[in-house]
Tab-separated table of C-alpha atoms in Angstrom:
chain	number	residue	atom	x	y	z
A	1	UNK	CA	36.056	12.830	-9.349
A	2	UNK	CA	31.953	12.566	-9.572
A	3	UNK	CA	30.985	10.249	-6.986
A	4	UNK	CA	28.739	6.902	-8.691
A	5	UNK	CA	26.260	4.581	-6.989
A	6	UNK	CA	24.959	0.936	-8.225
A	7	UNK	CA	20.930	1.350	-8.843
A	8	UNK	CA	18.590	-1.487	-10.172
A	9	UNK	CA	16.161	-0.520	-13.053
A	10	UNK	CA	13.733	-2.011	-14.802
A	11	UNK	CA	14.783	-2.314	-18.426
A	12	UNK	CA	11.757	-3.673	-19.940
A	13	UNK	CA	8.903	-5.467	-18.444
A	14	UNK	CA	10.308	-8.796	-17.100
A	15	UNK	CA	13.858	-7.786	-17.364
A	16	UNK	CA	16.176	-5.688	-14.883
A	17	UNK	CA	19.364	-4.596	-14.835
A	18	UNK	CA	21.898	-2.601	-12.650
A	19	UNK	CA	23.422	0.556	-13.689
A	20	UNK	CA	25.541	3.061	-12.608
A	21	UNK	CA	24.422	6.171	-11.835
A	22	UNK	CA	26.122	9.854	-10.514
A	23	UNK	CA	25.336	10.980	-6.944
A	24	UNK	CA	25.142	15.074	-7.007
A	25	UNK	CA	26.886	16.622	-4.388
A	26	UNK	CA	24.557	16.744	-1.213
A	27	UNK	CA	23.135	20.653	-0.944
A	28	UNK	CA	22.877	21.901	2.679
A	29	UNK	CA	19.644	19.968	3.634
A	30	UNK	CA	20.256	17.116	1.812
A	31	UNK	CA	21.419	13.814	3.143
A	32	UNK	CA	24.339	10.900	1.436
A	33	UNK	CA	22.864	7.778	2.540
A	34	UNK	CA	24.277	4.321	2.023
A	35	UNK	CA	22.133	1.425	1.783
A	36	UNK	CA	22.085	-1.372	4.271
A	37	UNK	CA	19.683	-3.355	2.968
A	38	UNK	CA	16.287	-2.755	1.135
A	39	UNK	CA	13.036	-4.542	0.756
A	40	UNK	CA	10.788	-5.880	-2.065
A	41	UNK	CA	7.185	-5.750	-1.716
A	42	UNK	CA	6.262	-9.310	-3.616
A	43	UNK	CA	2.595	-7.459	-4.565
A	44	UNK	CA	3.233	-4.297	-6.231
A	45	UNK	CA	6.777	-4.255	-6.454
A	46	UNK	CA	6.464	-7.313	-9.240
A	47	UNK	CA	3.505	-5.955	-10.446
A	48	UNK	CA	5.524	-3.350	-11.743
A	49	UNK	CA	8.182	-5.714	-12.725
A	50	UNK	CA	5.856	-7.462	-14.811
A	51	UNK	CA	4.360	-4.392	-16.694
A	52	UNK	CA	1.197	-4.348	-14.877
A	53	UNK	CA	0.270	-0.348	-14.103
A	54	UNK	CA	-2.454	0.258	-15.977
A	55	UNK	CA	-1.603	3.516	-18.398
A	56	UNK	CA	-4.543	5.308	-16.444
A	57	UNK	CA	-2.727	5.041	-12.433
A	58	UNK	CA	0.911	5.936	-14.114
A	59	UNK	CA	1.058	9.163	-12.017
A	60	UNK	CA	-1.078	7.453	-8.865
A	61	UNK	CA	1.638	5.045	-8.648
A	62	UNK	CA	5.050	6.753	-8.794
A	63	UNK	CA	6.930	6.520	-5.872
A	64	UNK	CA	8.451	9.232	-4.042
A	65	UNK	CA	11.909	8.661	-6.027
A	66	UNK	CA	11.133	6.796	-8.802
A	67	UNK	CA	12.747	7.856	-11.940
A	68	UNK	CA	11.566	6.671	-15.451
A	69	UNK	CA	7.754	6.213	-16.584
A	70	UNK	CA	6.308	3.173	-16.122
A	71	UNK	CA	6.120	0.477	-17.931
A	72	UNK	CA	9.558	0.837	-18.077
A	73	UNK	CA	12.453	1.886	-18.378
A	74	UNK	CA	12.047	2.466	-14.477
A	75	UNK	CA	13.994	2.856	-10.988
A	76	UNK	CA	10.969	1.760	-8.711
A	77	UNK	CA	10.751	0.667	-5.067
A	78	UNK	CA	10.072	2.433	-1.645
A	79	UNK	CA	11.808	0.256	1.286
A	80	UNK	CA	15.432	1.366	1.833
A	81	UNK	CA	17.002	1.447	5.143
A	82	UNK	CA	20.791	3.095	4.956
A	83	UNK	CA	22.989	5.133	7.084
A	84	UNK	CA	23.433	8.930	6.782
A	85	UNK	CA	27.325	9.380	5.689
A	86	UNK	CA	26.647	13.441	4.980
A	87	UNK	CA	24.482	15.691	5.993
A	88	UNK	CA	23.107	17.999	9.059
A	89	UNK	CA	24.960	16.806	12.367
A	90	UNK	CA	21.838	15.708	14.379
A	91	UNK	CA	20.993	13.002	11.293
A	92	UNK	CA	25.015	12.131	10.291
A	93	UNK	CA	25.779	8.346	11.447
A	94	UNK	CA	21.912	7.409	11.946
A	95	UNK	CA	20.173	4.564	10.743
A	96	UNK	CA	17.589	5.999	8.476
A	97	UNK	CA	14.597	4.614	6.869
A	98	UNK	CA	13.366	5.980	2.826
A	99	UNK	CA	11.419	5.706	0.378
A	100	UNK	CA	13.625	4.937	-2.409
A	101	UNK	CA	14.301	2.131	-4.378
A	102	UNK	CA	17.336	-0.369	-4.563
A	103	UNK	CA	20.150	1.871	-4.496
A	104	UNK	CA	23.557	1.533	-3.345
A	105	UNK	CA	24.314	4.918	-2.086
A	106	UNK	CA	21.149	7.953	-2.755
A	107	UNK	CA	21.307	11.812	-1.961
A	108	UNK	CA	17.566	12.937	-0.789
A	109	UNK	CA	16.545	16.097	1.205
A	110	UNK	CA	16.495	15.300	4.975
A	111	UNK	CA	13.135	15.905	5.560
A	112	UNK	CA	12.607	12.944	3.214
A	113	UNK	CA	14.574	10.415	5.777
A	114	UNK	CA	13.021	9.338	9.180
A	115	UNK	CA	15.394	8.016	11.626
A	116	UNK	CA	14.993	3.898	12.527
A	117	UNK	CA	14.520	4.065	16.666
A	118	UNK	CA	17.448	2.498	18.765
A	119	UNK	CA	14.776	-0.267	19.766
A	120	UNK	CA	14.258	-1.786	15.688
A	121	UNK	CA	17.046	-3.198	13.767
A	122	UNK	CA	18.197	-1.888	10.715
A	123	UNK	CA	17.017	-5.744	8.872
A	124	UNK	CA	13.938	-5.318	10.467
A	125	UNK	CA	13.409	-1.515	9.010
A	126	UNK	CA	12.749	-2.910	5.929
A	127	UNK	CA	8.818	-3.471	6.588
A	128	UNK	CA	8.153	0.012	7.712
A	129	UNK	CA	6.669	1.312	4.275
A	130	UNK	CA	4.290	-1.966	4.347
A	131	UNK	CA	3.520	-1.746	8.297
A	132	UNK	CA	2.547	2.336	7.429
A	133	UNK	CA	0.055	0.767	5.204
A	134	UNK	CA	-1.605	-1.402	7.346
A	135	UNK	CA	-1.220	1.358	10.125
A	136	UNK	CA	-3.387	3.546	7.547
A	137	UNK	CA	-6.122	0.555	6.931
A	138	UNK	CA	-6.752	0.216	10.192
A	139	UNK	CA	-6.705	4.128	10.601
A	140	UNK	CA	-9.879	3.959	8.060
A	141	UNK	CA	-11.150	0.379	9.444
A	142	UNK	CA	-11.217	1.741	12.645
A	143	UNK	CA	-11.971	-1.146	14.858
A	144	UNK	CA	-13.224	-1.160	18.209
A	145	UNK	CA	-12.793	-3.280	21.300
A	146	UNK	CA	-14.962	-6.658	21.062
A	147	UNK	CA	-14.860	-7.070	17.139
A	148	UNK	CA	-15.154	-9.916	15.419
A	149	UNK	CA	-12.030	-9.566	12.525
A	150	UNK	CA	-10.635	-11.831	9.756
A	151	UNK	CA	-7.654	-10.476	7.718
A	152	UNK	CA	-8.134	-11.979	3.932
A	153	UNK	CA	-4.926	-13.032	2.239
A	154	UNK	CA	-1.921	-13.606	3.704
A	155	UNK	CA	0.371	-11.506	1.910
A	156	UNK	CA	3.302	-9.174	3.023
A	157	UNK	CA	-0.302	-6.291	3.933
A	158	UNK	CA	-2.232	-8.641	5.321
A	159	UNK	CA	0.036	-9.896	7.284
A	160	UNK	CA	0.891	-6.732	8.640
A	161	UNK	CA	-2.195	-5.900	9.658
A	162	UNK	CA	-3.199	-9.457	11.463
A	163	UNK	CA	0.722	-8.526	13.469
A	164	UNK	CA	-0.895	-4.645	14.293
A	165	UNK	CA	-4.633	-6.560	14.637
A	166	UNK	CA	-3.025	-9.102	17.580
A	167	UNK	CA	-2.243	-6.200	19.539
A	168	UNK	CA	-5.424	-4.611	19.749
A	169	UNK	CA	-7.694	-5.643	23.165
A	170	UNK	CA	-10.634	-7.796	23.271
A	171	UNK	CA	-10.696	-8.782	19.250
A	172	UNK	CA	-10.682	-11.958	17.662
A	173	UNK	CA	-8.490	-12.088	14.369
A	174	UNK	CA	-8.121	-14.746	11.906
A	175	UNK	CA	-5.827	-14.674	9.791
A	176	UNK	CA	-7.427	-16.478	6.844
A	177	UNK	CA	-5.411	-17.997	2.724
A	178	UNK	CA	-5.639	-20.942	1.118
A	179	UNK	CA	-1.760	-21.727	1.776
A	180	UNK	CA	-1.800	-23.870	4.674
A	181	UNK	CA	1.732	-23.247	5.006
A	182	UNK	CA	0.750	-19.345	6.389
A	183	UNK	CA	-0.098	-20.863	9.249
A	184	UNK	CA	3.178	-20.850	10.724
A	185	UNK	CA	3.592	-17.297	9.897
A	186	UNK	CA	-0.066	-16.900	11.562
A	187	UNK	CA	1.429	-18.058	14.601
A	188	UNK	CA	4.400	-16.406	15.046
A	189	UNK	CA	2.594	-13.170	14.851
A	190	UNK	CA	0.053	-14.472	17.336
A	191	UNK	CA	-3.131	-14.676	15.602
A	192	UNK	CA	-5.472	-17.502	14.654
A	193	UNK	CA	-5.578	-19.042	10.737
A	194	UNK	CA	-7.764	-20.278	8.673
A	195	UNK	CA	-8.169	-21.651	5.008
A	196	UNK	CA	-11.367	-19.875	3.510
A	197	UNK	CA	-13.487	-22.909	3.553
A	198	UNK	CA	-12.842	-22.963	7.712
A	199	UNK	CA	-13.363	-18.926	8.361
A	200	UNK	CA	-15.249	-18.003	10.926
A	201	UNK	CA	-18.224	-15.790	9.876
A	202	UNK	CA	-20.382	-12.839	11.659
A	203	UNK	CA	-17.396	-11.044	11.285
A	204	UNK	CA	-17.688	-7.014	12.117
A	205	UNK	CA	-14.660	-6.263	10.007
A	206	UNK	CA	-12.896	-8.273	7.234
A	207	UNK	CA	-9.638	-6.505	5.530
A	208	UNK	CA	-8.948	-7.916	2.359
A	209	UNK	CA	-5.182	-8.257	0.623
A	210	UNK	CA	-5.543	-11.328	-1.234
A	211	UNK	CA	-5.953	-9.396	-4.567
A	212	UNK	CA	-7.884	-12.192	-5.904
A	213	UNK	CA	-11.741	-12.052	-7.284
A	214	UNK	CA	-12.278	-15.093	-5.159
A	215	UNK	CA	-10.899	-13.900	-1.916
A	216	UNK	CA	-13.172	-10.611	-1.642
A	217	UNK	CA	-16.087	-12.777	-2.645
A	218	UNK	CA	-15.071	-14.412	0.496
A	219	UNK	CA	-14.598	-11.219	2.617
A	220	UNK	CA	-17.993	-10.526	1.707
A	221	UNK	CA	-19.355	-13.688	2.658
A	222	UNK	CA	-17.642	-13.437	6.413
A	223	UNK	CA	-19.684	-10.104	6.940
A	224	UNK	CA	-21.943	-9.989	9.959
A	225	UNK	CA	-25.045	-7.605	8.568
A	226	UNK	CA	-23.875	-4.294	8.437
A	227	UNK	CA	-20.256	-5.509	8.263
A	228	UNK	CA	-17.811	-3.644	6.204
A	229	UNK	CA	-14.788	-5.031	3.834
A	230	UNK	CA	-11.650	-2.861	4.057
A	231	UNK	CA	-10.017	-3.515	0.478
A	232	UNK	CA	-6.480	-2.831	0.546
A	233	UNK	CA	-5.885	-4.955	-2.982
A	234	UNK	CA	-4.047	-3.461	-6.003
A	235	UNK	CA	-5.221	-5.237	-9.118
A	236	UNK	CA	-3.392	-2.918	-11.560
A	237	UNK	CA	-4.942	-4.069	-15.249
A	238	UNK	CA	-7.122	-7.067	-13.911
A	239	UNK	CA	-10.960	-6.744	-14.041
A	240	UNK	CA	-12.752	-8.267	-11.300
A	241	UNK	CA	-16.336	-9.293	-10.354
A	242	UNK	CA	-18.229	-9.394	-6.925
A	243	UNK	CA	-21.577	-11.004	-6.178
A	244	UNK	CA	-23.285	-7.307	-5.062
A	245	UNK	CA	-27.366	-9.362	-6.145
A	246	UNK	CA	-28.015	-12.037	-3.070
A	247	UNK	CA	-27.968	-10.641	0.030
A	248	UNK	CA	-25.538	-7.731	-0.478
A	249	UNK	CA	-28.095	-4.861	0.100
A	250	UNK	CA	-30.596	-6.369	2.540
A	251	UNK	CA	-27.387	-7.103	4.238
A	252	UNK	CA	-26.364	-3.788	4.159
A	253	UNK	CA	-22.960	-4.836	3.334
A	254	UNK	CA	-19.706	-2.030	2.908
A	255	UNK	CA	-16.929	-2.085	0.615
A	256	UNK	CA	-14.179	0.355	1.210
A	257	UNK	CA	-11.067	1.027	0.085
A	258	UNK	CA	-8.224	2.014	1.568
A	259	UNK	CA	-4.727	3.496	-0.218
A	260	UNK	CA	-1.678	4.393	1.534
A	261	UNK	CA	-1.224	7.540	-0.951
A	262	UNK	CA	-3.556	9.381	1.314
A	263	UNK	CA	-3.477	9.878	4.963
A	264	UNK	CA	-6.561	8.533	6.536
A	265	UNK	CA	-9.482	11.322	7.194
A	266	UNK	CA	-10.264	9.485	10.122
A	267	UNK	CA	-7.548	10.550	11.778
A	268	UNK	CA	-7.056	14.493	11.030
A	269	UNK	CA	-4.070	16.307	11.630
A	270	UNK	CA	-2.002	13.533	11.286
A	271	UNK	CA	0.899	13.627	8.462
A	272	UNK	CA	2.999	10.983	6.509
A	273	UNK	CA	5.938	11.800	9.124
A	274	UNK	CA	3.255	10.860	12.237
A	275	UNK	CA	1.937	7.772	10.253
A	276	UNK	CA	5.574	6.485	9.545
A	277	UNK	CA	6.794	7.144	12.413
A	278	UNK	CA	4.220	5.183	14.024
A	279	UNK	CA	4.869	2.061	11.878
A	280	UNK	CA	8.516	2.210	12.616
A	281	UNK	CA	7.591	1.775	16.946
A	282	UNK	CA	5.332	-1.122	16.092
A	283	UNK	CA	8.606	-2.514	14.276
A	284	UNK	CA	10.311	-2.544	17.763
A	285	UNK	CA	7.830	-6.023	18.572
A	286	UNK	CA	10.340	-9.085	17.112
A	287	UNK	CA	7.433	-10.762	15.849
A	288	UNK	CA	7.063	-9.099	12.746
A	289	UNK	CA	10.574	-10.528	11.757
A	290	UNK	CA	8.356	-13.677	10.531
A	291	UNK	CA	7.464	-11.384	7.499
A	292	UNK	CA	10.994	-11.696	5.876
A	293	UNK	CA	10.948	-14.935	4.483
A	294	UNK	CA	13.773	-14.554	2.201
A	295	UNK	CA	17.038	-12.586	1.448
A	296	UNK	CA	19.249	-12.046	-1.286
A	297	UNK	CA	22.474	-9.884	-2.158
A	298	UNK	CA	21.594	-6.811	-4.311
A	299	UNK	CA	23.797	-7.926	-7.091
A	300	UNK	CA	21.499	-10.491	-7.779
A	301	UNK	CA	18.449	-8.705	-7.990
A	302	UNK	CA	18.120	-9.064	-11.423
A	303	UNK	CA	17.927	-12.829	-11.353
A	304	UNK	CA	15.428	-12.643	-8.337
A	305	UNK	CA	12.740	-10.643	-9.070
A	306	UNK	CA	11.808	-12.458	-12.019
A	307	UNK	CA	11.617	-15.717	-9.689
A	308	UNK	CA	9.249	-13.272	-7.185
A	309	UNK	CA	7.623	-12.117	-9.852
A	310	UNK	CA	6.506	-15.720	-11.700
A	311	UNK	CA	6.279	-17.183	-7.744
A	312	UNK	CA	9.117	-19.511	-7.464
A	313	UNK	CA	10.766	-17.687	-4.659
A	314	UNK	CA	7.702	-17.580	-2.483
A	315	UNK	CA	7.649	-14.910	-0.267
A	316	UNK	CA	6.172	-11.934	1.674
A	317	UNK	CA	8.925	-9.621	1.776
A	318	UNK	CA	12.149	-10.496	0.308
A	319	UNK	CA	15.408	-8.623	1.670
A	320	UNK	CA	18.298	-7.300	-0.344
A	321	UNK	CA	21.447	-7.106	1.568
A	322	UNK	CA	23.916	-4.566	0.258
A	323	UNK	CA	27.764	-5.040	0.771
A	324	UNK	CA	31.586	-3.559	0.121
A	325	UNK	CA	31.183	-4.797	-3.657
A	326	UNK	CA	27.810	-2.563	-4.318
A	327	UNK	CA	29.438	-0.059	-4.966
């Protein structure tokens, strides 16, 4: 009898579904894993849910497993943690973390799992993909002992970077929105906060996440001269303007970006497997359990992304929990 998993899809733009799907039998270096939970990304995750790649970043923005072509139909999403039922001895019965999307049961190569350490739990696992890509930011951002640092937009990045940021000696962070209610989050990952209007300036560094026009006009206005903005927003189709007349150039202000697609060339030598596996140690710290602000079974994942999508399930990053009935 073929073996069958429960995956979610995106059907059309706005609209998901769950199908079944046939698991291959696992080759020799190739893992079963079954899902214990995975994690959406509120930013790009329903950016994708809502149709938003533009037609020119289709191939950018695959992720490792996705199947389908964007806008849709598509199987998309890269924070699965699960437990290795087959494969190689040293991985069978380990907590594993992948980039795959919301899948009941998946068959990958091993290479493509990296085991969760003892230290983070498997709910916690979840953030890994979106910790690697603050661990990558500030990889590029580079900041040094004594700098003055505001973290712009306090999404499910930025607030992974203000938790890495806290950690770092002899910096001040702020981490700034215009939600007041971020605050709480601010402080449970032991950094200051802000609303724009009350940022402090003469700021070395500002990474921005806020993927709004007005909140990297802002980052650019909390630059010390000679400052640089780190710009870790995804706008997909969305055109946006910045003030660069004023005082951009005798201010010798930087823009930057920063995309976790690419290992940072600041730090050479270093692979996806090193970058990853440095996210997942930082995950060990229970503080960053402040970024899951919601949870849901998988089931009902297509009634809940279109609430995460529209924004009325706030969240950062919203956990699916996957049970006995999932398949």
């Amino acid at each position: 009898m073929p073996r069958v998993a429960c995956a979610f899809w995106l059907s059309a733009p706005g609209q998901g579904e769950i199908r079944t799907v046939t698991l291959p039998e696992p080759a020799a270096d190739e893992v079963l894993v079954r899902t214990i939970c995975s994690g959406v990304s509120r930013g790009t995750e329903t950016l994708v849910f809502r149709g938003g790649v533009p037609e020119s970043q289709h191939t950018v923005m695959r992720a490792p497993f996705q199947e389908g072509t964007f806008p849709a139909p598509v199987k998309y999403g890269y924070l699965n943690v699960g437990v290795v039922e087959e494969g190689p001895h040293d991985l069978l019965g380990r907590t594993v973390f992948c980039l795959y999307p919301h899948q009941t049961h998946f068959v990958v190569p091993a290479s493509a799992v990296t085991p969760v350490p003892d230290a983070v739990p498997a709910e916690r696992a979840v953030l890994a993909g979106t910790v690697e890509t603050a661990v990558n930011a500030l990889w590029d951002a580079a900041p040094l002992v004594g700098d003055r640092i505001a973290v712009v937009g306090a999404g499910m990045v930025g607030c992974s970077v203000a938790a890495v940021l806290a950690r770092f000696p002899g910096v001040r962070v702020q981490l700034v929105d215009a939600d007041p209610a971020r605050a709480a989050i601010a402080r449970a990952l032991g950094v200051d906060f802000a609303l724009p209007a009350d940022a402090l300036g003469d700021c070395d560094l500002v990474v921005h996440a806020s993927a709004t026009e007005q909140g990297l006009t802002r980052s650019l206005e909390l630059l010390a001269p000679e400052g640089t903005v780190i710009e870790l927003s995804w706008y997909g189709d969305r055109q946006v303007s910045l003030p660069l007349g004023e005082a951009f150039h005798s201010r010798r202000l930087v823009v930057r970006s920063s995309q976790v697609g690419t290992v940072s060339p600041a730090r050479p030598g270093r692979t996806f497997a090193d970058r990853l596996a440095v996210a997942l140690d930082l995950l060990a710290d229970p503080a960053f359990d402040a970024l899951i602000t919601g949870e849901s079974a998988f089931e009902d994942l297509p009634r809940v992304l279109p609430k995460l999508a529209s924004g009325d399930l706030p969240a950062l990053c919203h956990r699916i929990r996957y049970g006995p009935a999932d398949g």
